[in-house]
GROMACS .gro file of C-alpha atoms in nm:
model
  357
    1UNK     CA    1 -23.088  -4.092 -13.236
    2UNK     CA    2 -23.233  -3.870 -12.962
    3UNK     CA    3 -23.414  -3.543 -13.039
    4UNK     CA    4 -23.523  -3.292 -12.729
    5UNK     CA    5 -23.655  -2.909 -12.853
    6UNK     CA    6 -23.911  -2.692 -12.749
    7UNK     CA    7 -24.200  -2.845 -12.954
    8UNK     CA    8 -24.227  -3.149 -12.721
    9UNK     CA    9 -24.166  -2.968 -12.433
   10UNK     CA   10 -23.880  -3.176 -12.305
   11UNK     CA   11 -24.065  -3.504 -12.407
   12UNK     CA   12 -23.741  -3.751 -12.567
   13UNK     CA   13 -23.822  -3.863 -12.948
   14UNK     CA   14 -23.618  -4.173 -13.074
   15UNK     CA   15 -23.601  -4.134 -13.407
   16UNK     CA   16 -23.434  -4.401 -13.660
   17UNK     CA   17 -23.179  -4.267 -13.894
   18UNK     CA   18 -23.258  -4.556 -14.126
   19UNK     CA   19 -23.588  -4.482 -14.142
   20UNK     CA   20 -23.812  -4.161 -14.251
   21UNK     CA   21 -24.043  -4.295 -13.944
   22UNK     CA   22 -24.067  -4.224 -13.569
   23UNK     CA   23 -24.064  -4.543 -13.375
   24UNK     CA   24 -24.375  -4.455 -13.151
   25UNK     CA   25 -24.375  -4.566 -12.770
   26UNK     CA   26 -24.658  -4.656 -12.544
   27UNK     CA   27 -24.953  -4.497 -12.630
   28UNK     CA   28 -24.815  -4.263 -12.890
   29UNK     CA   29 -24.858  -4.285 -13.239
   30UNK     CA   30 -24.594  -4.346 -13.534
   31UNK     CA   31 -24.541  -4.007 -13.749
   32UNK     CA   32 -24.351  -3.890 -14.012
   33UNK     CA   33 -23.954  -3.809 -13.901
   34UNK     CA   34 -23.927  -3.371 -13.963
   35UNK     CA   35 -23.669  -3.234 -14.176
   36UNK     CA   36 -23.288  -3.202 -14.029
   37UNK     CA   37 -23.261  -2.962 -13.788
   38UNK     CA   38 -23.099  -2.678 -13.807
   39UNK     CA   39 -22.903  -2.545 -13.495
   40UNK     CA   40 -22.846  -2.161 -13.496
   41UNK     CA   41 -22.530  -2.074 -13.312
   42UNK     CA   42 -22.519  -1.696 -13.251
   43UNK     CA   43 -22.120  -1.553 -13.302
   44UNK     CA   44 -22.169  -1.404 -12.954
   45UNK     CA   45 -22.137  -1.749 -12.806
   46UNK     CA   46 -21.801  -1.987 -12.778
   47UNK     CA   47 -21.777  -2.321 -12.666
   48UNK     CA   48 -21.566  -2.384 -12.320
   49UNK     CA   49 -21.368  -2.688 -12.237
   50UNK     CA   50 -21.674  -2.869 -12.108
   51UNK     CA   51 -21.807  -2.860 -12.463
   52UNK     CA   52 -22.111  -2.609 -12.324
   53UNK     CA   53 -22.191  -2.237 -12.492
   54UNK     CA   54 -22.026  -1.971 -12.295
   55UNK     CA   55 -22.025  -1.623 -12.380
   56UNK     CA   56 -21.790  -1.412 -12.606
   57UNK     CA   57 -21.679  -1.076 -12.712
   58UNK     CA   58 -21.913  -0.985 -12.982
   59UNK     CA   59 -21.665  -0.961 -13.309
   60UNK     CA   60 -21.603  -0.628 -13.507
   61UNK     CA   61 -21.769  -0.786 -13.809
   62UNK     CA   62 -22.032  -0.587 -14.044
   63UNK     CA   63 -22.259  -0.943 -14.112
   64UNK     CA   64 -22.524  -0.869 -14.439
   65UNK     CA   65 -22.813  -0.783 -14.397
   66UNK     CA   66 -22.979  -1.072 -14.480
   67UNK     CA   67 -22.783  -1.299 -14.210
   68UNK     CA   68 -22.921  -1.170 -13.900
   69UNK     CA   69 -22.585  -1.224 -13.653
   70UNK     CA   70 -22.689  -1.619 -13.655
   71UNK     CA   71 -22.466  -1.876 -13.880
   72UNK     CA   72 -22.678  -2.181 -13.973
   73UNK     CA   73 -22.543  -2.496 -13.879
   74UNK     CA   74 -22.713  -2.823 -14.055
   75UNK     CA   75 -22.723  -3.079 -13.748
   76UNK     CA   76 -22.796  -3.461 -13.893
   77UNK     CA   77 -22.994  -3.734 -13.707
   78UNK     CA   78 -22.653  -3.944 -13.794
   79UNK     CA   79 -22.415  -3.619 -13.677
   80UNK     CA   80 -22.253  -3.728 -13.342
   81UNK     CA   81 -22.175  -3.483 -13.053
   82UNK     CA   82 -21.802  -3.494 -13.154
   83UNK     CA   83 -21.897  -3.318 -13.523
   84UNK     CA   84 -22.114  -3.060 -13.370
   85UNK     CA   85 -21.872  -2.945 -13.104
   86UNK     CA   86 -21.597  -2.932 -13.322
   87UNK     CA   87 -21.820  -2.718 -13.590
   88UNK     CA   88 -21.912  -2.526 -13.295
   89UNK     CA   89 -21.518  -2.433 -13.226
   90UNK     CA   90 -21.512  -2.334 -13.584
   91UNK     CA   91 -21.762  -2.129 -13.606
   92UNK     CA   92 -21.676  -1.940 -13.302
   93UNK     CA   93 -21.345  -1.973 -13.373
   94UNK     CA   94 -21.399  -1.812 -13.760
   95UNK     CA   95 -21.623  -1.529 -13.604
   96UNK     CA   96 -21.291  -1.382 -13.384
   97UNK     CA   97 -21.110  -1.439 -13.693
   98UNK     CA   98 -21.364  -1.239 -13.889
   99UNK     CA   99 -21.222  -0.854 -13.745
  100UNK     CA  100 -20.934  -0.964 -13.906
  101UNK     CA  101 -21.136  -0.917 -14.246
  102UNK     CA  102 -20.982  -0.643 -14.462
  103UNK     CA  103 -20.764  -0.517 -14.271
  104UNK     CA  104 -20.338  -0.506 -14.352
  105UNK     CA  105 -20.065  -0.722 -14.241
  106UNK     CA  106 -19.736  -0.643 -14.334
  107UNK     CA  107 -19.516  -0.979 -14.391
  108UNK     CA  108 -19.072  -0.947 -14.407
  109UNK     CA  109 -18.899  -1.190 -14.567
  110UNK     CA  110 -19.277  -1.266 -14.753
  111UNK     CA  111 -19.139  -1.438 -15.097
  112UNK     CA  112 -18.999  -1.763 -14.978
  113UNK     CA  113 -19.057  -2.030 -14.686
  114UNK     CA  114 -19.201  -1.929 -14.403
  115UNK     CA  115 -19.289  -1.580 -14.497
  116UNK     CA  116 -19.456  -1.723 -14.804
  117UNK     CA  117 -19.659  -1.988 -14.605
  118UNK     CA  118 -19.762  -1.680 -14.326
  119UNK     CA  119 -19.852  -1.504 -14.631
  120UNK     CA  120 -20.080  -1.739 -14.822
  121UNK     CA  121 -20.256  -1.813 -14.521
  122UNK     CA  122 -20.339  -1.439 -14.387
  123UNK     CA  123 -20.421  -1.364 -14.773
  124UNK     CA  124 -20.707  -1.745 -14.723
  125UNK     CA  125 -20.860  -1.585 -14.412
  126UNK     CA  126 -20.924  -1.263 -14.606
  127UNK     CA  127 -20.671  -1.031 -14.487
  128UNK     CA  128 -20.469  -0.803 -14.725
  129UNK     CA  129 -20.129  -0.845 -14.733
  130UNK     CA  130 -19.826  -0.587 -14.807
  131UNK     CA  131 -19.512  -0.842 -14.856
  132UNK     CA  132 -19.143  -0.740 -14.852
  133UNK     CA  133 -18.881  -0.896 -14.967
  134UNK     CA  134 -18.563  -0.834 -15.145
  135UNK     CA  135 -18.607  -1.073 -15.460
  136UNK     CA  136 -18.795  -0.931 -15.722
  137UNK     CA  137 -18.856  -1.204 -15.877
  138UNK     CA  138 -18.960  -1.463 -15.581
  139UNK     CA  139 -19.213  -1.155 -15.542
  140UNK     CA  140 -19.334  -1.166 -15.880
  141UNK     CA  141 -19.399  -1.564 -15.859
  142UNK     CA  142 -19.591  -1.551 -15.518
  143UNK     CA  143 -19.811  -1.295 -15.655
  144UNK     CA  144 -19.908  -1.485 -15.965
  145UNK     CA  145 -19.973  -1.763 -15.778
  146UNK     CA  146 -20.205  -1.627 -15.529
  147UNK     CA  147 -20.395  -1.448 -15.819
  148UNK     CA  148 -20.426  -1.817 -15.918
  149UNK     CA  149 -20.537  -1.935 -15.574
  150UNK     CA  150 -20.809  -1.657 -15.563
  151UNK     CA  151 -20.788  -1.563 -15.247
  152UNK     CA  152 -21.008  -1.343 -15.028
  153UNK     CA  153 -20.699  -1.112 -14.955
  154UNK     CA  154 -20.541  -0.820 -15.180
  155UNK     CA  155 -20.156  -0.887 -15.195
  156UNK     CA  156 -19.933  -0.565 -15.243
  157UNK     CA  157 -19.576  -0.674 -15.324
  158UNK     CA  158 -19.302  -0.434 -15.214
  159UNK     CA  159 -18.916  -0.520 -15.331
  160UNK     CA  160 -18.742  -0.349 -15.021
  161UNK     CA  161 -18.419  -0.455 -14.876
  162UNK     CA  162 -18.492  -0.405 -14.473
  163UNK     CA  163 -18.115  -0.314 -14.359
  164UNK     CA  164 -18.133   0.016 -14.595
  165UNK     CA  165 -18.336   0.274 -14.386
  166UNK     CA  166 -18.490   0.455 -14.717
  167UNK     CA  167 -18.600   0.194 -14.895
  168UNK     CA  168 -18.779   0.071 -14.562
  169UNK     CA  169 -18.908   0.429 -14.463
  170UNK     CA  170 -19.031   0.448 -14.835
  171UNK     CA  171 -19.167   0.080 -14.793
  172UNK     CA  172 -19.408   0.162 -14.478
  173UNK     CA  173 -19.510   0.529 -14.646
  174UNK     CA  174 -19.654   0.316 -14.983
  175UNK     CA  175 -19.823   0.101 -14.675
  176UNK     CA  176 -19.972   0.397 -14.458
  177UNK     CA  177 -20.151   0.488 -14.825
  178UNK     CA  178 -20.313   0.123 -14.848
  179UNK     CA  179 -20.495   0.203 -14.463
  180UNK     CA  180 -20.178   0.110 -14.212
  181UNK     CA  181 -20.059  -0.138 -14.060
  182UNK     CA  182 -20.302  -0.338 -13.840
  183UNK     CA  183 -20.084  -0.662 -13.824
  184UNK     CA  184 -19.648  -0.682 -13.842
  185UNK     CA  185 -19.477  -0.984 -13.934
  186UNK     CA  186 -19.165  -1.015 -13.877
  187UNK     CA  187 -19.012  -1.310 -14.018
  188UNK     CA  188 -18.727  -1.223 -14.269
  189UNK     CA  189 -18.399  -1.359 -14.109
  190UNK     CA  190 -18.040  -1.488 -14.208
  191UNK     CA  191 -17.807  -1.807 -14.069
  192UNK     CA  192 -17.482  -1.830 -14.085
  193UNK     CA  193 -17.261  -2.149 -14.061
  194UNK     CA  194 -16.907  -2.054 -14.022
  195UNK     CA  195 -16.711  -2.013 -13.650
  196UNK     CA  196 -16.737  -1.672 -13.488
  197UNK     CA  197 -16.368  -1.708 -13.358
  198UNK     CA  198 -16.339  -1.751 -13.773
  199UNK     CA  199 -16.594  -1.521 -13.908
  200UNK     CA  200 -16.515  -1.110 -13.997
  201UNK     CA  201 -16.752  -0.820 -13.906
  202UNK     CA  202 -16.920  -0.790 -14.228
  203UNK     CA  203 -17.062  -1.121 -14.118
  204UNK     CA  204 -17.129  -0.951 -13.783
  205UNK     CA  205 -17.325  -0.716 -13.904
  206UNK     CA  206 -17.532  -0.882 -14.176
  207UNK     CA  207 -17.677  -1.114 -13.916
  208UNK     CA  208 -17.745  -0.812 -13.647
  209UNK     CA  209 -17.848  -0.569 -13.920
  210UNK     CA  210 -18.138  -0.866 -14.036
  211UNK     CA  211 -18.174  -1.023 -13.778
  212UNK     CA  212 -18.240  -0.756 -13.471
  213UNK     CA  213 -18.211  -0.409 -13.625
  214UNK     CA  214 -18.494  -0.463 -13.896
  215UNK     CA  215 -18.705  -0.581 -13.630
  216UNK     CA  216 -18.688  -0.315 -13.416
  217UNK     CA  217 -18.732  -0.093 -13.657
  218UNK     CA  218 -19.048  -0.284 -13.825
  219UNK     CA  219 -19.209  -0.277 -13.468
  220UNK     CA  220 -19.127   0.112 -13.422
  221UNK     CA  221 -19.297   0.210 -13.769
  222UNK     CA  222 -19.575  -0.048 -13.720
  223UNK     CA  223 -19.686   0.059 -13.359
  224UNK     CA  224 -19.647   0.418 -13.428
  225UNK     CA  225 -19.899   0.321 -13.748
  226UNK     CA  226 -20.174   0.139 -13.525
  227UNK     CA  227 -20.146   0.430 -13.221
  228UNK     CA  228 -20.191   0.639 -13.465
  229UNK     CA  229 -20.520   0.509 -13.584
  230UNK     CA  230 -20.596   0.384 -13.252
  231UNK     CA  231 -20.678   0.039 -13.393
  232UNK     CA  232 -20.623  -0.296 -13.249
  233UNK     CA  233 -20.287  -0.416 -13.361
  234UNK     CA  234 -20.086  -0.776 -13.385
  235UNK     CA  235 -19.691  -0.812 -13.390
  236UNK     CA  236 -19.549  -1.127 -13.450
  237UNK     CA  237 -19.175  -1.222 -13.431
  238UNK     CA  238 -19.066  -1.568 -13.601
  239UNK     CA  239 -18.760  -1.641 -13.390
  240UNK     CA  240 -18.623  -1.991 -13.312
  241UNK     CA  241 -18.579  -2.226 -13.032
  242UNK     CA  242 -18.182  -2.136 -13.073
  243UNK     CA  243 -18.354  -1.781 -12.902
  244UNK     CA  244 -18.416  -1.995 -12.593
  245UNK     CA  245 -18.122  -2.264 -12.567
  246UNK     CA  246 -17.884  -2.423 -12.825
  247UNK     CA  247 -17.910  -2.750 -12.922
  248UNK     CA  248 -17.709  -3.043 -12.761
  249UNK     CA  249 -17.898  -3.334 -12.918
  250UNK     CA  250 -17.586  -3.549 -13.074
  251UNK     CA  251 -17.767  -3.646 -13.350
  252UNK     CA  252 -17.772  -3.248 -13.497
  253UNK     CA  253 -17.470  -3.130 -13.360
  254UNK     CA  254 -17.265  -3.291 -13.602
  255UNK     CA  255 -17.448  -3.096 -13.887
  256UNK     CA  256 -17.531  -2.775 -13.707
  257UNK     CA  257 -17.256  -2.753 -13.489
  258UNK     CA  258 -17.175  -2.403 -13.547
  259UNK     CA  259 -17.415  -2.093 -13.602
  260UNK     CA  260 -17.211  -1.817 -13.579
  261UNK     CA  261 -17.420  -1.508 -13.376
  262UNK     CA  262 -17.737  -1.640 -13.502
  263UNK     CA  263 -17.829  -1.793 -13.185
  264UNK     CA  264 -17.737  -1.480 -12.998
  265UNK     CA  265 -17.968  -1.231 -13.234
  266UNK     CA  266 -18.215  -1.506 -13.189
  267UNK     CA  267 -18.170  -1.447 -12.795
  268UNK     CA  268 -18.201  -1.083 -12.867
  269UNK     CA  269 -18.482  -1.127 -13.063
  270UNK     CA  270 -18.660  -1.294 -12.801
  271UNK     CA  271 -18.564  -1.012 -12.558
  272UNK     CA  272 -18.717  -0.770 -12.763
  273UNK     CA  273 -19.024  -0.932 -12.782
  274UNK     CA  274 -19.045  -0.902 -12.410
  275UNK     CA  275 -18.934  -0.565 -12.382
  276UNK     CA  276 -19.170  -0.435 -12.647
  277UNK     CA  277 -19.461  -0.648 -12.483
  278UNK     CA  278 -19.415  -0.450 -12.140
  279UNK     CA  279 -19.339  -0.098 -12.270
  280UNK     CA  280 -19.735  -0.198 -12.469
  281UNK     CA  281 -19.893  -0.276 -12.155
  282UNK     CA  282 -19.772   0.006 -11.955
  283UNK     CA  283 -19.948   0.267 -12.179
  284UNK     CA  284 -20.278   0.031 -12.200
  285UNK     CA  285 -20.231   0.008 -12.577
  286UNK     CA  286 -20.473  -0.262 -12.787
  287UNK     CA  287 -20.190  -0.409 -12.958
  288UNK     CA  288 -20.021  -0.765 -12.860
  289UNK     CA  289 -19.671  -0.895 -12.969
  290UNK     CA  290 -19.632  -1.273 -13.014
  291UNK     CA  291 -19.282  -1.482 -13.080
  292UNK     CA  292 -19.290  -1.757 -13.246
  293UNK     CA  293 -19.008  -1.988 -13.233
  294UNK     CA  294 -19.000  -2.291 -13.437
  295UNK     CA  295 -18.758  -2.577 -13.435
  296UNK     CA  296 -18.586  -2.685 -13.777
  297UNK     CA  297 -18.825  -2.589 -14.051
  298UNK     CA  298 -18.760  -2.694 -14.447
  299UNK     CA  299 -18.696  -2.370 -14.622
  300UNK     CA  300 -18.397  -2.263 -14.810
  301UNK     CA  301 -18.248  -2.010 -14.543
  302UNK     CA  302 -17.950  -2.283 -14.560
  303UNK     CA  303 -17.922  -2.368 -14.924
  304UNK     CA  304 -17.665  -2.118 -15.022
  305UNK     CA  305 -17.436  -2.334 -14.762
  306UNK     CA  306 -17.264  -2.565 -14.980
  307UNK     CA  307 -17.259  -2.852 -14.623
  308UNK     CA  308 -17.637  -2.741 -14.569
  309UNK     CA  309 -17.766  -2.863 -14.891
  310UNK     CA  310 -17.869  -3.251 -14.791
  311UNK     CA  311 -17.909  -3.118 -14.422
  312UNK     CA  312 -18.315  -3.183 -14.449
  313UNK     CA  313 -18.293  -3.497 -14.588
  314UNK     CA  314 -18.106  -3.593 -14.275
  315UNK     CA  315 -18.351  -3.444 -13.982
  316UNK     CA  316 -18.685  -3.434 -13.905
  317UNK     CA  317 -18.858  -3.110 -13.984
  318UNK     CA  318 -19.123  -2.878 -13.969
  319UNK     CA  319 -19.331  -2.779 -14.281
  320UNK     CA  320 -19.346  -2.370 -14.362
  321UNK     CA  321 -19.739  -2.384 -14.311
  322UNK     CA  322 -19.680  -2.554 -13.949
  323UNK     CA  323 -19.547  -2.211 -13.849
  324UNK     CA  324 -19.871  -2.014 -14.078
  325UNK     CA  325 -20.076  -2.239 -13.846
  326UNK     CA  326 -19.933  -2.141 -13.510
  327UNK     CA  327 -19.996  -1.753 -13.667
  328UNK     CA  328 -20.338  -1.769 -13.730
  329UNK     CA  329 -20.417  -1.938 -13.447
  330UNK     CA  330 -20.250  -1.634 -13.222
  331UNK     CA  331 -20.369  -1.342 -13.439
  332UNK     CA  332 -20.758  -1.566 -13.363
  333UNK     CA  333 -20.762  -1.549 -13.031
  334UNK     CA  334 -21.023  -1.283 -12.874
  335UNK     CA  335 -20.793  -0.924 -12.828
  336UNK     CA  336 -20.801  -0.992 -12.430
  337UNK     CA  337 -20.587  -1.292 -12.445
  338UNK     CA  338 -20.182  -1.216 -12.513
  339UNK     CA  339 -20.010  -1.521 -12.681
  340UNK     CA  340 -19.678  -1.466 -12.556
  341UNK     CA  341 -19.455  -1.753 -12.692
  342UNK     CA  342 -19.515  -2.047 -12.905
  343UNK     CA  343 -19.172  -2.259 -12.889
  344UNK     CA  344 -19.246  -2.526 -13.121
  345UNK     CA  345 -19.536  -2.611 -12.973
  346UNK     CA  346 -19.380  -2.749 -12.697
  347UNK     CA  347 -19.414  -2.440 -12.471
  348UNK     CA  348 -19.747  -2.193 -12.502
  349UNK     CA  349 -19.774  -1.886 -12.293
  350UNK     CA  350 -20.082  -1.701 -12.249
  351UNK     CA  351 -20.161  -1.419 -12.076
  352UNK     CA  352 -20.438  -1.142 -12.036
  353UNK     CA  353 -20.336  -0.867 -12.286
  354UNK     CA  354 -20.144  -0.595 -12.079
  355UNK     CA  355 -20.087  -0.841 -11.802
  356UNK     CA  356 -19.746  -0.802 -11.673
  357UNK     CA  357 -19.452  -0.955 -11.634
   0.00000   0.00000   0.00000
């Protein structure tokens, strides 16, 4: 093991991590091995791709008194390079994160599947969470089993059916009393199965109504709520890669052959996301909007489809908190960088926030 600090002045100690002894070299003497050392990395530092200490924003965190800005990290004779860098990311990483604390994300679609993954896992990194969804009782289970869990984060469940414009102007009023909205998820959606050459408009308008119309309206109520405040603000829109292209892989398209307008509010979806991203950087505001567009993930959106029911035995698939991941990791990044798109991880665009196109 190889020690440098300031107490030898640049003088290398070898120092055996079997041993409680230094093995002395020419004309030095054998002493006692000091305690561990502690490195203090200070949360206005980050670590670049070269693995060195680069600056950073300093985070919007209130630290107690007692911790003086520095988080303590124990390094161990027998810790390799690979375990401090990595803690390093972390703790930089979980100091951006850290603004984050307190503040209120509003989750669609929040009782099952993805929604309940994104929720769980805002609620762990200590952010409060205000989840709608139109099952009472899926509500009623998530939030006794996050009072189980303990988490950091207060959860407010709201029953609130997002095509019906009172219940969702009621919804975001009931929000605006719990501080605003600092952080919009929207990630309630519907599929549907059948032909459109064999479908009806009520099916029309069930997928536009969820799928495009809530959203729009969810971003309009939960800009308006961060300008407002003038507070930094995240959107997030969980689309799908059927937003980008439709599949052609032979090995799906016998079970997912048809998809009705899905794929098209997907598409518009997507557009949105664009569209609400420029009209945000031309009036300088501190909020980003990030899609997210996973492939096939194992939730129940299809189980109501009598042919859908053994459809995830049969494909590979994502897991709901492979999508909660790809969140957080977005909502952690400093305010100046815009996460455009995550497309199943195959595809990540980042830009400057207010960068355009």
């Amino acid at each position: 093991m190889v020690r440098n600090d300031a107490r030898n002045h640049g003088n290398i100690e070898k120092w055996s991590s079997s041993s409680s002894i230094w093995r002395a070299g020419p004309g030095q003497e054998a002493r006692e091995k000091p305690p561990p050392v502690f490195l203090s990395i200070s949360s206005s530092s980050c670590v670049n791709k070269n693995n060195a200490l680069g600056p950073a924003p300093d985070p919007v965190h209130q630290m107690p008194a007692h911790e003086d800005r520095y988080t303590p990290l124990l390094l161990r004779p027998e810790t390799s390079i690979w375990h401090v860098n990595r803690e390093l990311r972390r703790t930089c990483r979980q100091a951006i994160m850290d603004r984050w604390l307190g503040k209120t994300a509003v989750v669609t679609g929040a009782a099952s599947g993805i929604g309940e993954a994104i929720t769980c896992a805002l609620l762990q990194n200590g952010v409060n969470v205000a989840a709608l969804d139109v099952q009472k009782e899926r509500l009623a289970k998530l939030d006794a089993e996050c009072r189980r869990e303990g988490f950091p984060g207060t959860l407010h469940t709201i029953c609130c059916d997002i095509t019906r414009e009172d219940e969702i102007d009621a919804a975001f009023s009931h929000i605006e009393t719990l501080g605003g909205v600092d952080v919009m998820v929207n990630n309630a959606g519907v599929i549907e199965t059948s032909r459109v050459i064999e479908s009806d408009r009520k099916t029309f308008e069930r997928l536009l109504n969820i799928n495009v119309l809530a959203v729009a309206v969810c971003i309009n109520k939960a800009v308006r709520s961060m300008r407002k405040r003038n507070v930094e603000g995240h959107v997030f829109n969980i689309n799908s890669v059927l937003g980008h292209y439709l599949l052609t892989n032979v090995s799906t398209v016998g079970l997912l052959a048809d998809f009705n307008l899905y794929p098209a509010t997907k598409h518009g979806s997507v557009a949105l996301t664009h569209v609400v991203r420029r009209e945000l950087a031309s009036i300088k505001a501190p909020i980003r909007i990030t899609s997210i567009s996973p492939g096939t993930v194992k939730t129940n959106i299809c189980m109501d489809s009598k042919e859908m029911k053994d459809f995830f035995d049969k494909v590979p698939t994502l897991q709901p908190k492979d999508i909660a991941d790809a969140l957080i990791y977005a909502l952690g990044t400093r305010p100046e960088v815009q996460v455009q798109t995550i497309v199943n991880i195959t595809e990540l665009t980042i830009q400057h926030t207010g960068e355009l196109p």
